[in-house]
mmCIF file with all atom_site columns, C-alpha atoms in Angstrom:
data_model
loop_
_atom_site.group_PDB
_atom_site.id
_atom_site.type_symbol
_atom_site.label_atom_id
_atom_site.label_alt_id
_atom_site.label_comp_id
_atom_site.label_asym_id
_atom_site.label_entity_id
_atom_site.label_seq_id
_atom_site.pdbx_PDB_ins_code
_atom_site.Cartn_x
_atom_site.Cartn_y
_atom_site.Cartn_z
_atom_site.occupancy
_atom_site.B_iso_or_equiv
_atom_site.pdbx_formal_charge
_atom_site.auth_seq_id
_atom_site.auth_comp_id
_atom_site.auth_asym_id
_atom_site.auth_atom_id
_atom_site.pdbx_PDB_model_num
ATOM 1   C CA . UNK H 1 1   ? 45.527 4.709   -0.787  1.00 85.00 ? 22  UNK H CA 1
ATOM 2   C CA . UNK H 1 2   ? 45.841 8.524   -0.974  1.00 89.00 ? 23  UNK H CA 1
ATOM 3   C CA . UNK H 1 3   ? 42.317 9.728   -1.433  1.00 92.00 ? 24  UNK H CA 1
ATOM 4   C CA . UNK H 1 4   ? 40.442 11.506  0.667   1.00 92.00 ? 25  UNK H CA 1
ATOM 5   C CA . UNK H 1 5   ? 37.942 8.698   1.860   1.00 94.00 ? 26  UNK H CA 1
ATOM 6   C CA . UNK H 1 6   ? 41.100 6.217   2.108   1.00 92.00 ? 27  UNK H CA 1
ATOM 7   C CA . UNK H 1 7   ? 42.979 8.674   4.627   1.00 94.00 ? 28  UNK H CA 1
ATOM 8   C CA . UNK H 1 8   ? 40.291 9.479   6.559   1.00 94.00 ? 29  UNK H CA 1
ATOM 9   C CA . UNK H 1 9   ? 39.614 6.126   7.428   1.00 94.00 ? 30  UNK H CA 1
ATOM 10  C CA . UNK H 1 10  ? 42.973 4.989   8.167   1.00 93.00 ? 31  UNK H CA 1
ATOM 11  C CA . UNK H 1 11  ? 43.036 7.831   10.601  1.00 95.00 ? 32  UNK H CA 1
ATOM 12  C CA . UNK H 1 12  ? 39.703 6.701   12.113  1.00 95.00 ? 33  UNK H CA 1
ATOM 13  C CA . UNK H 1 13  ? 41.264 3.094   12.331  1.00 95.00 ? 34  UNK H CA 1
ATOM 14  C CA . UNK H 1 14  ? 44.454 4.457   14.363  1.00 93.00 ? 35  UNK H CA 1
ATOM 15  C CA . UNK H 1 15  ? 42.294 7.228   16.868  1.00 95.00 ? 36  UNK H CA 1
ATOM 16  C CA . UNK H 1 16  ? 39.830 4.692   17.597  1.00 96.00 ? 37  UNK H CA 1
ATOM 17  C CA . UNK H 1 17  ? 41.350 0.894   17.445  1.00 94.00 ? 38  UNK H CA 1
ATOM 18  C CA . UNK H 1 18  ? 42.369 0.839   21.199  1.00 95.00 ? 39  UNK H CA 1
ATOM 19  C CA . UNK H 1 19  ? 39.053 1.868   22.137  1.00 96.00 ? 40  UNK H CA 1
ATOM 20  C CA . UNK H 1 20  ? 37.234 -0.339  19.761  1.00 96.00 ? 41  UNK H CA 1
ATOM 21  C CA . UNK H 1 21  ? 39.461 -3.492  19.015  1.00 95.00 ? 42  UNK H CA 1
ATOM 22  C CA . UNK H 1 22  ? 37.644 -5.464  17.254  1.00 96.00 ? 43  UNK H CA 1
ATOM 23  C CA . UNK H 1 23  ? 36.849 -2.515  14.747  1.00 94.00 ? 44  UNK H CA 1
ATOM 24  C CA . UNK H 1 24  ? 40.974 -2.523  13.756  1.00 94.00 ? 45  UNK H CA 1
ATOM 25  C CA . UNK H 1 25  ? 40.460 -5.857  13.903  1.00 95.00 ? 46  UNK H CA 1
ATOM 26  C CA . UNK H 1 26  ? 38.116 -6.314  11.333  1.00 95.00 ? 47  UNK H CA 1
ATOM 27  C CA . UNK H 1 27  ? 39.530 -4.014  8.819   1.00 93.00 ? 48  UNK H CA 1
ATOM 28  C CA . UNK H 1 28  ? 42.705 -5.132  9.004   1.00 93.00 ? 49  UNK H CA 1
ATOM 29  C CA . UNK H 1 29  ? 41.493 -8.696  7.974   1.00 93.00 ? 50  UNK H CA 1
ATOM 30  C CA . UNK H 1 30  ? 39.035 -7.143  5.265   1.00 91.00 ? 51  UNK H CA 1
ATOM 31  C CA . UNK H 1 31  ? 42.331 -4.294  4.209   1.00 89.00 ? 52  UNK H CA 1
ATOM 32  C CA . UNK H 1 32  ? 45.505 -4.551  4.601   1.00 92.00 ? 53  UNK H CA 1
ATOM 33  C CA . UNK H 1 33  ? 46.073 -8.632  5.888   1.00 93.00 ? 54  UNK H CA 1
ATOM 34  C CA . UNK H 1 34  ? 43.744 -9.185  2.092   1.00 94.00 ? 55  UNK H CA 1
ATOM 35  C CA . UNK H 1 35  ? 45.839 -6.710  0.466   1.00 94.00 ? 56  UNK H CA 1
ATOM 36  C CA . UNK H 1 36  ? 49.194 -8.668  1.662   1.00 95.00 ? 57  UNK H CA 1
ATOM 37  C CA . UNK H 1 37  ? 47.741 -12.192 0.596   1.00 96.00 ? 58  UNK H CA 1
ATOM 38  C CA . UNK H 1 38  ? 46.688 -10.963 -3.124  1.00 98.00 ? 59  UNK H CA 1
ATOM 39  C CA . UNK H 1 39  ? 50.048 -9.524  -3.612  1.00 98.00 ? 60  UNK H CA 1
ATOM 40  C CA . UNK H 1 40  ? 52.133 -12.436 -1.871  1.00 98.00 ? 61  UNK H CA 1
ATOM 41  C CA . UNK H 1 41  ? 50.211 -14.854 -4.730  1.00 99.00 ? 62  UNK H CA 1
ATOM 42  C CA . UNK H 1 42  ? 51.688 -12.355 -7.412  1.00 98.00 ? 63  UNK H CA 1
ATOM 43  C CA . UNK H 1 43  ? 55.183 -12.472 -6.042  1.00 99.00 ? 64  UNK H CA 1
ATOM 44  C CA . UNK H 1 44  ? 55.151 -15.911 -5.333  1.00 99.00 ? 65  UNK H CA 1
ATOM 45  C CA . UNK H 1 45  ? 54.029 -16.405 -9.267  1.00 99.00 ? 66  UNK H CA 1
ATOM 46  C CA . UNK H 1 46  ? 57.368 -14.081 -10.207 1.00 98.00 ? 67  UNK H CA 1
ATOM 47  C CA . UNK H 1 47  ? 59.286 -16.206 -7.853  1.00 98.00 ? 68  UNK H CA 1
ATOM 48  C CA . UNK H 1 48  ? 58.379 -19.434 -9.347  1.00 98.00 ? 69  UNK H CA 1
ATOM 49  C CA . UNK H 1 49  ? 59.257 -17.781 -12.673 1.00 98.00 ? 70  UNK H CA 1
ATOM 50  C CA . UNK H 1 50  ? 62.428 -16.797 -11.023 1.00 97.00 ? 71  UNK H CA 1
ATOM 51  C CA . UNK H 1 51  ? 61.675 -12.941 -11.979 1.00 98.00 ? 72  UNK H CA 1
ATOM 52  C CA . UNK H 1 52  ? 62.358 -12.304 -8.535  1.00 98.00 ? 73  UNK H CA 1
ATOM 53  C CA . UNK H 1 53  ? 64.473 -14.376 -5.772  1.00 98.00 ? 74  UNK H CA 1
ATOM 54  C CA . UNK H 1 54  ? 62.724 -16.956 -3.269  1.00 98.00 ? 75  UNK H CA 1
ATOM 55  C CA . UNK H 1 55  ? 62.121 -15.675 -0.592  1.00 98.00 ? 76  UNK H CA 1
ATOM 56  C CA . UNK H 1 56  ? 58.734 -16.257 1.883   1.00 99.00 ? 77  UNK H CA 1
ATOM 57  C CA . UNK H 1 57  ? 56.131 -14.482 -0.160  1.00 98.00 ? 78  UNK H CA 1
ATOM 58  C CA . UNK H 1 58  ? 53.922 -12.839 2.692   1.00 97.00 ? 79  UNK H CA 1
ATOM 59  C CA . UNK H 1 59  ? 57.201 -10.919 4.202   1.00 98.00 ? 80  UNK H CA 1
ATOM 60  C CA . UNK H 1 60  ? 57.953 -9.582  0.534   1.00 98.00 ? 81  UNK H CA 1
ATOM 61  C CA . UNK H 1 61  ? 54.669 -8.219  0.171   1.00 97.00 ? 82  UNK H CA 1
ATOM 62  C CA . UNK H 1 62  ? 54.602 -6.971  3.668   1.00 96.00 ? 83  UNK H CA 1
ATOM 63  C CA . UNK H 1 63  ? 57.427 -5.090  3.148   1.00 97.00 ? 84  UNK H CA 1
ATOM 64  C CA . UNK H 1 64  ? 56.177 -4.019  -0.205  1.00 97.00 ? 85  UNK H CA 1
ATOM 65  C CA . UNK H 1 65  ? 53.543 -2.369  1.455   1.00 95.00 ? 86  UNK H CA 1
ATOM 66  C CA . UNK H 1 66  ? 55.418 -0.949  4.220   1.00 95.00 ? 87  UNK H CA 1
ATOM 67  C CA . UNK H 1 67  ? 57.982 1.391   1.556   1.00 96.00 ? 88  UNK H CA 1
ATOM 68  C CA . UNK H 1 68  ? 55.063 2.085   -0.353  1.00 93.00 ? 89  UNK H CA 1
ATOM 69  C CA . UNK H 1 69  ? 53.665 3.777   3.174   1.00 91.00 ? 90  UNK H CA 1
ATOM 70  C CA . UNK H 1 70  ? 56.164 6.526   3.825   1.00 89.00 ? 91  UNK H CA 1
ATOM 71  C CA . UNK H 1 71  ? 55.855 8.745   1.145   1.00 91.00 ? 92  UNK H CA 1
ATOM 72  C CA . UNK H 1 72  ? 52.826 11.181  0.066   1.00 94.00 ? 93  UNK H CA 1
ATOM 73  C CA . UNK H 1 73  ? 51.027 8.862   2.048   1.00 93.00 ? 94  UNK H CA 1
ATOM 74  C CA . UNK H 1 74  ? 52.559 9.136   5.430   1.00 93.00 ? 95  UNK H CA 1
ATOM 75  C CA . UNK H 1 75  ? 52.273 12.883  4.762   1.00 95.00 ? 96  UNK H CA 1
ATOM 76  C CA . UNK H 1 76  ? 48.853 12.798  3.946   1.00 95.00 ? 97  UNK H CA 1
ATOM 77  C CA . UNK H 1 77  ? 47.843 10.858  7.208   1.00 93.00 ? 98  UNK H CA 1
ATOM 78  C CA . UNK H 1 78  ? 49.617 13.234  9.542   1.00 93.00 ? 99  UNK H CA 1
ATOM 79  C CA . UNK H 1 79  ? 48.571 16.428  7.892   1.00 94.00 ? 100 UNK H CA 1
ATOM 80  C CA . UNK H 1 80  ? 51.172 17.730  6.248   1.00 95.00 ? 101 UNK H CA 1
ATOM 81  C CA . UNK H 1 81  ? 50.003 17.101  2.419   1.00 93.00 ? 102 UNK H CA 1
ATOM 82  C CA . UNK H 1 82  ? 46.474 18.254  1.937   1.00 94.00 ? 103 UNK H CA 1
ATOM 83  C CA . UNK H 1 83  ? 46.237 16.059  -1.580  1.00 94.00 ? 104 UNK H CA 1
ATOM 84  C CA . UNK H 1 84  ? 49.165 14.192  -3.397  1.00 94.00 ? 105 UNK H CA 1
ATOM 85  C CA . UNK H 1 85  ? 49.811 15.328  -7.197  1.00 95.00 ? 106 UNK H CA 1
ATOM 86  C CA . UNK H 1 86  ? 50.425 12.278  -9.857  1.00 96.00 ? 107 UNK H CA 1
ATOM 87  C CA . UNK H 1 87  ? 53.972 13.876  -10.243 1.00 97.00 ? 108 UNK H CA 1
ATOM 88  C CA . UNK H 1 88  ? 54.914 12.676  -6.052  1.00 96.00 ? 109 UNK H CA 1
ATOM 89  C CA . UNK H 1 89  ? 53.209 9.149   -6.372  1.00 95.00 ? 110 UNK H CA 1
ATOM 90  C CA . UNK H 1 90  ? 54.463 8.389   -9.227  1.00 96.00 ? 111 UNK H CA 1
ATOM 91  C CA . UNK H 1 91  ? 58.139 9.361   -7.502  1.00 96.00 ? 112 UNK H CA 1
ATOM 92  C CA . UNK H 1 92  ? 56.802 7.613   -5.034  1.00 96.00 ? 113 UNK H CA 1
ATOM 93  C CA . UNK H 1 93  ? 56.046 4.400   -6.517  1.00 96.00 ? 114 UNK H CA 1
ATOM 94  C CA . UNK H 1 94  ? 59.583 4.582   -8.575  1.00 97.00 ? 115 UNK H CA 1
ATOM 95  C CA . UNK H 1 95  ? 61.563 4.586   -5.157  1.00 97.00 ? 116 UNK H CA 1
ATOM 96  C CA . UNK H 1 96  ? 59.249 1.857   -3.674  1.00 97.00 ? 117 UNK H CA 1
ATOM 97  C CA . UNK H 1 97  ? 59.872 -0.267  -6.719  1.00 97.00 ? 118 UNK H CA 1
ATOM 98  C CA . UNK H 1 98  ? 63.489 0.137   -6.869  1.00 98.00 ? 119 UNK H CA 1
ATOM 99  C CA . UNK H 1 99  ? 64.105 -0.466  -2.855  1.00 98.00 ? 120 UNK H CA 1
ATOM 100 C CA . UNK H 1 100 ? 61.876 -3.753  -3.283  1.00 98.00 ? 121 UNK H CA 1
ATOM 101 C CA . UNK H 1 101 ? 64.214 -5.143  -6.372  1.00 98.00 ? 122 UNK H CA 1
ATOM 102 C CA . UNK H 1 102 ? 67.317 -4.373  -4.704  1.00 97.00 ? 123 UNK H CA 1
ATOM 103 C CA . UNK H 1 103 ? 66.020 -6.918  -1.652  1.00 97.00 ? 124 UNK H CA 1
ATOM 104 C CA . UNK H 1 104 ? 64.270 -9.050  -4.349  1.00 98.00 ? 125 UNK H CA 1
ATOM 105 C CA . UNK H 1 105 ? 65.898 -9.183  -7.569  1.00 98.00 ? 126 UNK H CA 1
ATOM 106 C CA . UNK H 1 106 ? 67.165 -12.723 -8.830  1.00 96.00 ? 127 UNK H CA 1
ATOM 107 C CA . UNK H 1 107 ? 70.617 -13.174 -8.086  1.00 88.00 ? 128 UNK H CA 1
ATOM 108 C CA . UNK H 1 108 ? 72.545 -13.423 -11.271 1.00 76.00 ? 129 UNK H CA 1
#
């Protein structure tokens, strides 16, 4: 998600998907949409074992993704990070993780 090769191509994916639609398209169904579906399954497991509330499983790992997207990696797409340390995705990750349990934690 933050390497080199991964950055580049998102930012090939956003400068060129309204010229070449199917391209975005494609990698959306092959990237991200796969990504979402794999993790929704995992939730949706945790759900069942009530480890996390019920809630539709494809919008929890959509919005998984999405506050895992506006750290390091946000910087890193629009230039202003030239290469994220351990030490800021693992911050990162902590914050991500603690804003998805506070929307998805089982209610006590």
């Amino acid at each position: 998600m933050t390497s080199v090769e991964a950055i580049a191509l998102n930012r090939l994916i956003i400068s060129e998907g309204a010229r070449f639609p199917e391209m975005s398209r494609i990698f959306f169904d092959l990237a991200p949409y796969h990504t979402r579906v794999h993790i929704a399954e995992y939730l949706e497991g945790a759900m069942d074992r009530r480890q996390l509330r019920k809630a539709d499983p494809l919008d929890a790992g959509r919005a998984l993704m999405a506050i895992t997207l506006v750290g390091c990696h946000q910087q890193l797409l629009i230039g202003q990070m030239q290469a994220a340390s351990p030490v800021q995705i693992d911050r990162d990750a902590v914050f991500a993780i603690d804003i998805f349990l506070r929307a998805y934690a089982p209610m006590s």
